[in-house]
Coordinates of C-alpha atoms and ligand atoms in Angstrom, one line a residue:
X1 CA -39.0 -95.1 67.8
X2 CA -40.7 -97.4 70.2
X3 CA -40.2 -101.2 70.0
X4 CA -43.8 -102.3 70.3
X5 CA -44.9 -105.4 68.4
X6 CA -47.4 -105.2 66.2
X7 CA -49.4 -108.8 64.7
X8 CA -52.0 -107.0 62.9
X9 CA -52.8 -103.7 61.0
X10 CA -54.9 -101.3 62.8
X11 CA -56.7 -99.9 60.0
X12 CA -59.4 -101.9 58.1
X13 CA -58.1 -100.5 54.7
X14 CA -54.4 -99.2 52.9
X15 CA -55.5 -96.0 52.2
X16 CA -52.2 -94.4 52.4
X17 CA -48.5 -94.3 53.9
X18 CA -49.9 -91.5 56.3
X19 CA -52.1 -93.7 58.5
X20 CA -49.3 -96.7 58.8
X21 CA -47.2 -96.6 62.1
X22 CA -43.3 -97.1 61.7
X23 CA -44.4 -100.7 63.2
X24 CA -47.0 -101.6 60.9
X25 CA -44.7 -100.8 57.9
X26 CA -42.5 -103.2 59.9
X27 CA -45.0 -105.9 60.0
X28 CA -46.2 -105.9 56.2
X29 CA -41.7 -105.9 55.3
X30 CA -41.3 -108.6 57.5
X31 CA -45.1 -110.9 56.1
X32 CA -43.6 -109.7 52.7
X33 CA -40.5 -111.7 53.2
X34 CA -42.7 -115.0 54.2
X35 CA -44.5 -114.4 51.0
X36 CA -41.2 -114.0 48.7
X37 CA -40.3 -117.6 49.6
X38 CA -44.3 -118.4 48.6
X39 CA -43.4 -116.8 45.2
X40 CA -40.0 -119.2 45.5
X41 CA -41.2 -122.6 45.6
X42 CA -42.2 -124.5 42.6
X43 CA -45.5 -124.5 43.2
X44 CA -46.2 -121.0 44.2
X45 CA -49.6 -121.0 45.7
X46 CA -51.0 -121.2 49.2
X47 CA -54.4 -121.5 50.4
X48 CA -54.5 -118.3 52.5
X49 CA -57.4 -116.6 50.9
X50 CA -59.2 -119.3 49.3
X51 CA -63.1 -118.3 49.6
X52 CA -62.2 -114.9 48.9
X53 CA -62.9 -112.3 46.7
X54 CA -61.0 -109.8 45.5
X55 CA -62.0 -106.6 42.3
X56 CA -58.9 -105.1 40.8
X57 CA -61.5 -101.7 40.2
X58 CA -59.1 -99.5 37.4
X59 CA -59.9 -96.5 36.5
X60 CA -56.5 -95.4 35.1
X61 CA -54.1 -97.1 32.9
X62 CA -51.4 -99.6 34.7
X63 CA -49.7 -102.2 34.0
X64 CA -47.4 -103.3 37.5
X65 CA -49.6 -102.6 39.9
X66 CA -52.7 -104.4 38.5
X67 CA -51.2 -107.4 37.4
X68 CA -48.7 -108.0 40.4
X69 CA -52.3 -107.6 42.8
X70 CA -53.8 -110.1 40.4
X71 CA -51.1 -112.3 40.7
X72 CA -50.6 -111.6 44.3
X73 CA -54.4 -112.7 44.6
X74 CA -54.2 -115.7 42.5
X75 CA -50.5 -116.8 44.9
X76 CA -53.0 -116.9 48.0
X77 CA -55.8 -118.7 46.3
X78 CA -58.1 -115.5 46.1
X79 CA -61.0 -115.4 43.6
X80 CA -60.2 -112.2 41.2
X81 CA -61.5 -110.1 39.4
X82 CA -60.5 -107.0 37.0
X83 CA -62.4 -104.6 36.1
X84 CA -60.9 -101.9 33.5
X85 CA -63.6 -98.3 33.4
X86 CA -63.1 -98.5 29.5
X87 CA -65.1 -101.6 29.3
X88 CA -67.6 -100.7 32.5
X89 CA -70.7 -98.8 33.1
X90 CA -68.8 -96.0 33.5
X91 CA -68.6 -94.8 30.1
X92 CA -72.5 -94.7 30.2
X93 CA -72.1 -92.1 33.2
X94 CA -72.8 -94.3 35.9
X95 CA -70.9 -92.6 39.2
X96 CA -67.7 -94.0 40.8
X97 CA -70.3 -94.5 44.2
X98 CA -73.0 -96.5 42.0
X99 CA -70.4 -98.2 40.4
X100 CA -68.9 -99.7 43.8
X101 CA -72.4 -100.5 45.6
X102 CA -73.2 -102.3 42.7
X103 CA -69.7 -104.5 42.6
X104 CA -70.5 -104.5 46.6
X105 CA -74.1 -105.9 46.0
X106 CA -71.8 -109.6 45.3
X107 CA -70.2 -109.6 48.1
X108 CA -66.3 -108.9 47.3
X109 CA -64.0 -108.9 50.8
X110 CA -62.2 -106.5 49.4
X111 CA -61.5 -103.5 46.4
X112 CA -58.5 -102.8 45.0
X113 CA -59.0 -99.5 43.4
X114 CA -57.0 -97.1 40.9
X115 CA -58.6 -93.7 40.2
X116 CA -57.0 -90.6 38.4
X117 CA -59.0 -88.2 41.6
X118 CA -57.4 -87.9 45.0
X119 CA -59.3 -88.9 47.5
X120 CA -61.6 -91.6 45.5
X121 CA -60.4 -94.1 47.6
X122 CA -61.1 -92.5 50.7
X123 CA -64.7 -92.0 49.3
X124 CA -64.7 -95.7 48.3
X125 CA -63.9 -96.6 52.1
X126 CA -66.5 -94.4 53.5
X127 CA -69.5 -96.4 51.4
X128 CA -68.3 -99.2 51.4
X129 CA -68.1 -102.6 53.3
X130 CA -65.4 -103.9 51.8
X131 CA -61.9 -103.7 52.7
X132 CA -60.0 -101.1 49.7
X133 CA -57.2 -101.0 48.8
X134 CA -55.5 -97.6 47.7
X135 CA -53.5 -98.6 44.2
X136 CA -52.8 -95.1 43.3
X137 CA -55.1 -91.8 43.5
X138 CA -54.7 -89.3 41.5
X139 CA -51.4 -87.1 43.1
X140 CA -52.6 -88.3 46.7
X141 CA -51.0 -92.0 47.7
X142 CA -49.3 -95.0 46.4
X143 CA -48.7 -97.0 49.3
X144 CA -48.0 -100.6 48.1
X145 CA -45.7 -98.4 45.7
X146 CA -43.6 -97.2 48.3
X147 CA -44.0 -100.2 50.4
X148 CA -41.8 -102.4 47.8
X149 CA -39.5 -99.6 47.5
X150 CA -38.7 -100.2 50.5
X151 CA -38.7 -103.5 50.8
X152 CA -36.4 -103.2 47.6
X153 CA -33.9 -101.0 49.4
X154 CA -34.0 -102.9 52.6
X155 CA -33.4 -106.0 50.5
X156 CA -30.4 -104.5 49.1
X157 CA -29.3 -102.2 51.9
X158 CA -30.1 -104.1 54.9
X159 CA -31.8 -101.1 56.7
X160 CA -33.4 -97.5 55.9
X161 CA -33.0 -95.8 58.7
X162 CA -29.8 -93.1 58.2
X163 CA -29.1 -94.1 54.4
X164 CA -29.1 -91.1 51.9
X165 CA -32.0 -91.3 49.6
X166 CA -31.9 -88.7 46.6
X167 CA -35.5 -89.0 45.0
X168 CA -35.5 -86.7 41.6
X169 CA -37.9 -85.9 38.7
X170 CA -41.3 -84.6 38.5
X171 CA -41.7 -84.1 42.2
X172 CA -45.4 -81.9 41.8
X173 CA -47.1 -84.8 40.1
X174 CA -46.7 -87.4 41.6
X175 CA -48.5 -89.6 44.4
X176 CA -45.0 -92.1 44.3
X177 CA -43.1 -89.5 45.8
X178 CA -45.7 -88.2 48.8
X179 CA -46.2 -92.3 49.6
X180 CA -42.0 -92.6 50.0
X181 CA -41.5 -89.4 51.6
X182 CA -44.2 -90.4 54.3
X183 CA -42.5 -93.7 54.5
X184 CA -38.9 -93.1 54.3
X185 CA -39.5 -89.8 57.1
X186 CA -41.1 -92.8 59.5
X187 CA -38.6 -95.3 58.8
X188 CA -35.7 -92.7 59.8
X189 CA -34.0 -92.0 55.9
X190 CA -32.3 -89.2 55.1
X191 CA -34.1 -88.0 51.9
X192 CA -32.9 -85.7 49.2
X193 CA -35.4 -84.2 46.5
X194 CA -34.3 -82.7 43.4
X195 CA -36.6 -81.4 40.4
X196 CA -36.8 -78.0 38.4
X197 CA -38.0 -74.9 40.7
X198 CA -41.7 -75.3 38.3
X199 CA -41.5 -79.2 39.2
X200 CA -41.0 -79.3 43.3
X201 CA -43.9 -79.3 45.4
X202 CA -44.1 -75.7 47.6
X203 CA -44.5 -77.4 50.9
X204 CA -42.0 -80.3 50.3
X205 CA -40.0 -79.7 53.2
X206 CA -42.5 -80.3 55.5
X207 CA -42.2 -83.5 55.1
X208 CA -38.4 -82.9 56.6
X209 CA -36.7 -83.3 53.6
X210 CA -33.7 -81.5 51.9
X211 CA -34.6 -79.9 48.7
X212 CA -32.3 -79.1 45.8
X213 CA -32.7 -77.6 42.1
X214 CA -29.3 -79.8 41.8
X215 CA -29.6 -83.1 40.6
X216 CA -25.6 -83.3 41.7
X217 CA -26.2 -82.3 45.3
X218 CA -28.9 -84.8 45.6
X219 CA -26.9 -87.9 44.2
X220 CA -23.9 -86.7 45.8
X221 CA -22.8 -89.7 48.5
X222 CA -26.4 -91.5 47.9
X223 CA -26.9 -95.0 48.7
X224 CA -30.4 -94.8 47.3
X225 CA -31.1 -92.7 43.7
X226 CA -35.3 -93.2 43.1
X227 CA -35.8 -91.4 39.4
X228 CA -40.1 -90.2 39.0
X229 CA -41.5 -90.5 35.5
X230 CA -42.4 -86.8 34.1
X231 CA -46.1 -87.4 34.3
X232 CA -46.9 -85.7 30.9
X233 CA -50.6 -86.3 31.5
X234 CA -50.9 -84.1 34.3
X235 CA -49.3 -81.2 33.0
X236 CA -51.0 -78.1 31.9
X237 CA -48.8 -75.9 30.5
X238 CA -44.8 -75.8 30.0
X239 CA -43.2 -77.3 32.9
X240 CA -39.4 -77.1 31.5
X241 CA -38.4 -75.9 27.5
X242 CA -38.0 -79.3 25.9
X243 CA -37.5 -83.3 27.1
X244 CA -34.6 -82.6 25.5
X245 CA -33.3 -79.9 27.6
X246 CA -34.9 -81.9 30.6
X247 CA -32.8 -84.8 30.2
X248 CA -29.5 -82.5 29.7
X249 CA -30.4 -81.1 33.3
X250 CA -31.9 -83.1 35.1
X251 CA -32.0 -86.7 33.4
X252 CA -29.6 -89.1 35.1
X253 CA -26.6 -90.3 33.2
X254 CA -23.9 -93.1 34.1
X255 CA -21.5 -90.0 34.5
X256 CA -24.0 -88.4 37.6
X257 CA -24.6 -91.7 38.9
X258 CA -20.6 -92.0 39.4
X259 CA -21.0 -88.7 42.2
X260 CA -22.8 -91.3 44.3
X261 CA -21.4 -93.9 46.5
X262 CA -19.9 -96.8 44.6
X263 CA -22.5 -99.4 45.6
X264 CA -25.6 -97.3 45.1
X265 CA -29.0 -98.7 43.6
X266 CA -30.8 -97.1 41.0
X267 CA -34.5 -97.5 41.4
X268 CA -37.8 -95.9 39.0
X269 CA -40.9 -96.9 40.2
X270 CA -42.1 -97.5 36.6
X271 CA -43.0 -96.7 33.6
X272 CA -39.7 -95.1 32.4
X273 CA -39.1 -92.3 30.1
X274 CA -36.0 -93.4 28.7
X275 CA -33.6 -90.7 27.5
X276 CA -35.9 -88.1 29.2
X277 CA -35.7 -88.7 33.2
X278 CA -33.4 -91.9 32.6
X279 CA -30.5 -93.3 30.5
X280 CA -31.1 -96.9 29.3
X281 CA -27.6 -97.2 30.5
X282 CA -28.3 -96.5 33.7
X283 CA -31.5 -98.2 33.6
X284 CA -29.8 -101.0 32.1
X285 CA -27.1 -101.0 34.2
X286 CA -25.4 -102.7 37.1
X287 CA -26.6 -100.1 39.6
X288 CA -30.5 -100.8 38.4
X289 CA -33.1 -102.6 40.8
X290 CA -35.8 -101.4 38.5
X291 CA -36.7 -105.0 38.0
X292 CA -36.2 -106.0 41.4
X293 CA -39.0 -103.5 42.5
X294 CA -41.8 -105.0 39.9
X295 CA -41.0 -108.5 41.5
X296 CA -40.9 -107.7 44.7
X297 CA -43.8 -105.9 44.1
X298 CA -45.9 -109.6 44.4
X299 CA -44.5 -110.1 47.8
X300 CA -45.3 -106.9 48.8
X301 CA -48.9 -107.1 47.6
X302 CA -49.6 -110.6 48.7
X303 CA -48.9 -109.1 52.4
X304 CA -50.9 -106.4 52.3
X305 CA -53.9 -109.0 51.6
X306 CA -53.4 -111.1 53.7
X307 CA -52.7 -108.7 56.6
X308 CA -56.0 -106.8 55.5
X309 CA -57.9 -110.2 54.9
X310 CA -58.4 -110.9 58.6
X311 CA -56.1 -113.9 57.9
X312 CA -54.6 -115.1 61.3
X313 CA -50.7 -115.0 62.3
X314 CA -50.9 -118.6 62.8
X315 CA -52.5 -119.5 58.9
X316 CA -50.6 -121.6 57.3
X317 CA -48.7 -120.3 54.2
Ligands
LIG1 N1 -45.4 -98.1 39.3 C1 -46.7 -98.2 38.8 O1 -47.7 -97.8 39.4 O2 -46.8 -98.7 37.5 P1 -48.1 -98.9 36.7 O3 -48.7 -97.6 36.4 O4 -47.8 -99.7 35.5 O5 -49.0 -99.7 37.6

């Protein structure tokens, strides 16, 4: 890895993980930090992006992600606001293109956008002005996802680079896992995926992983154990016989856990499925940063806008 310094992000959008140099995942870890201590102080507000606005554009349910931007947005002073497709236009057929031209029309500096297709951001980007912001699409990207996972683990760890990561669940589904395993693979982890043979991506290794059907292998010596929701609502068909026989395989138990190394986090990127892909023990338990994640998931987010916002190295914060 080279040693360049980066004070900016190349990109005018977070699309995804994919177009983020090692360095620039650097730079929004290291702004995220400032921006933890913002969310320290008593009063925790700067003026950063006062005179900005910011649409929280939802097209699918959430409840982390869209109220940790909104309160990322309100910590820097930005003008927001959220706009949910249940209570939009949209239900009267007007397109996802229409729909953002017409939010565009008031002159937002930038979209944050959740949409159930892959790709809509990319689309969003292409007619629009504004800067967007990918918060989840379809079984594409999460990118601020895996950003505070990161953060998260370096918080705890220290480092990423050569730490076991065993990342296990409903691998095929799920946009969390392709956001981490772009990130992790740049940041120099060595990542383990476990899931059911009719729940693992085909191509996974490509992303120079180890794969496993054995939730033991994978946790075996881990400092890092990431559990992924089974995404029931983008299933079609029988993935596995029963949750029940899911969680007897394949959920995580305090007596798995004990195969990994004795000061291993626990981490789910949210919402759980207790007693399906998790134990409330173990998502209860001393091991868990579950929590940790959806708070540092603020910082995270404040320093994604603020890096996208054009807002200078030098601003005050
Ligand atoms: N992790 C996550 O994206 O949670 P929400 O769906 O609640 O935003």
């Amino acid at each position: 890895m080279t040693t360049q310094t980066v004070t900016g992000l190349k990109g005018k959008h977070l699309l995804g993980i994919a177009d983020l140099s090692a360095e620039e995942i650097g730079l929004i870890l290291e702004t995220a930090e400032a921006m933890k201590e913002v969310g320290a102080r008593p009063i925790k507000k700067v003026p950063t992006l006062r005179g900005k606005t910011v649409i929280n554009l939802f097209f699918e349910a959430s409840t982390r992600t869209r109220t940790s931007f909104e309160v990322a947005e309100k910590r820097l002073s930005a003008d927001t606001l959220n706009i949910a497709a249940s209570t939009s236009s949209v239900v009267k057929g007007e397109t996802l293109v229409d729909t953002a031209l017409n939010l565009e029309a008031m002159a937002p500096d930038m979209i944050v956008m959740r949409h159930a297709s892959s790709g809509a951001c990319h689309l969003l980007a292409r007619v629009c002005k504004s800067r967007i912001i990918n918060a989840g699409d379809g079984m594409h990207e999460h990118p601020t996802q895996a950003l505070l996972d990161a953060f998260t683990i370096r918080e705890h760890k220290g480092r990423i680079g050569g730490l076991k990561i065993a990342i296990i669940g409903d691998l095929l589904h799920s946009r969390v896992l392709r956001s981490n395993l772009l990130l992790l693979g740049k940041l120099g982890a060595e990542v383990w995926v476990a899931a059911p043979p009719t729940l693992m991506p085909p191509d996974v290794e490509r992303f120079g992983v180890h794969s496993t059907t054995s939730i033991d292998e994978a946790v075996r010596d881990a400092d890092v154990v990431m559990m992924l929701r089974i995404q029931l609502e983008r299933m079609q068909g029988n993935f596995f016989p029963s949750l029940r026989e899911y969680f007897t395989v394949f959920g995580m138990t305090e007596e798995r856990m004990r195969r990994a190394k004795p000061d291993v986090i626990i981490m789910h990127p949210g919402p759980m499925n207790r007693g399906v892909e998790i134990a409330s023990e173990v998502a209860d338990g001393p091991y868990s940063v579950i929590l940790n994640q959806v708070a540092n998931g603020v910082a995270v987010r404040m320093a994604v806008l603020f890096l996208l916002s054009g807002a200078s190295e030098g601003d005050q914060l």
